[in-house]
Amino acid sequence: MAGVAEYIKESYIELTEKVTWPTWRELQSSAVLVLVAAIIIAMVILGMDQIIAYLLKAFYSLT
């Protein structure tokens, strides 16, 4: 049990004294970047889906 208590104590010290937390502005910038990237990736997937659906529809209308 002493090992668990020591682990929690060391984890707390590391989180409060050694970790560099981002500022509010850095956090906002990162969030905007992630949002923009997610929207771009979603648009690419949507485009690919539309193209594949069109190709499949054209293929099956020939038969």
Short mmCIF file of C-alpha atoms in Angstrom, two decimals:
data_model
loop_
_atom_site.label_atom_id
_atom_site.label_comp_id
_atom_site.label_asym_id
_atom_site.label_seq_id
_atom_site.Cartn_x
_atom_site.Cartn_y
_atom_site.Cartn_z
CA MET A 1 0.00 0.00 0.00
CA ALA A 2 2.96 2.32 0.62
CA GLY A 3 3.90 1.98 -3.06
CA VAL A 4 0.49 3.28 -4.15
CA ALA A 5 0.68 6.25 -1.78
CA GLU A 6 4.19 7.08 -3.01
CA TYR A 7 3.03 6.87 -6.62
CA ILE A 8 0.13 9.27 -5.96
CA LYS A 9 2.43 11.68 -4.10
CA GLU A 10 5.00 11.68 -6.92
CA SER A 11 2.29 12.08 -9.55
CA TYR A 12 0.87 15.10 -7.71
CA ILE A 13 4.31 16.71 -7.41
CA GLU A 14 4.99 16.14 -11.10
CA LEU A 15 1.64 17.64 -12.15
CA THR A 16 1.98 20.71 -9.92
CA GLU A 17 5.69 21.49 -10.20
CA LYS A 18 7.18 19.90 -13.33
CA VAL A 19 4.45 20.05 -15.99
CA THR A 20 4.25 23.19 -18.12
CA TRP A 21 0.57 23.92 -18.65
CA PRO A 22 -0.52 25.92 -21.71
CA THR A 23 -1.84 29.43 -21.32
CA TRP A 24 -5.49 30.19 -22.07
CA ARG A 25 -4.52 31.78 -25.42
CA GLU A 26 -2.42 28.76 -26.42
CA LEU A 27 -5.29 26.47 -25.48
CA GLN A 28 -7.73 28.49 -27.59
CA SER A 29 -5.34 28.47 -30.56
CA SER A 30 -4.92 24.72 -30.32
CA ALA A 31 -8.67 24.20 -30.07
CA VAL A 32 -9.29 26.32 -33.17
CA LEU A 33 -6.58 24.44 -35.06
CA VAL A 34 -8.13 21.07 -34.12
CA LEU A 35 -11.60 22.31 -35.11
CA VAL A 36 -10.41 23.54 -38.51
CA ALA A 37 -8.51 20.32 -39.15
CA ALA A 38 -11.55 18.23 -38.20
CA ILE A 39 -13.77 20.23 -40.55
CA ILE A 40 -11.28 19.86 -43.42
CA ILE A 41 -10.96 16.11 -42.86
CA ALA A 42 -14.76 15.77 -42.67
CA MET A 43 -15.12 17.66 -45.96
CA VAL A 44 -12.52 15.42 -47.65
CA ILE A 45 -14.33 12.29 -46.43
CA LEU A 46 -17.67 13.73 -47.58
CA GLY A 47 -16.20 14.44 -51.03
CA MET A 48 -14.77 10.93 -51.28
CA ASP A 49 -18.11 9.47 -50.24
CA GLN A 50 -19.98 11.50 -52.84
CA ILE A 51 -17.55 10.49 -55.60
CA ILE A 52 -17.77 6.80 -54.70
CA ALA A 53 -21.58 6.98 -54.51
CA TYR A 54 -21.68 8.62 -57.96
CA LEU A 55 -19.34 6.01 -59.45
CA LEU A 56 -21.31 3.12 -57.97
CA LYS A 57 -24.60 4.58 -59.18
CA ALA A 58 -23.14 4.99 -62.68
CA PHE A 59 -21.72 1.46 -62.63
CA TYR A 60 -24.98 -0.16 -61.53
CA SER A 61 -27.09 1.85 -63.99
CA LEU A 62 -25.07 0.30 -66.85
CA THR A 63 -26.03 -3.24 -65.91
#
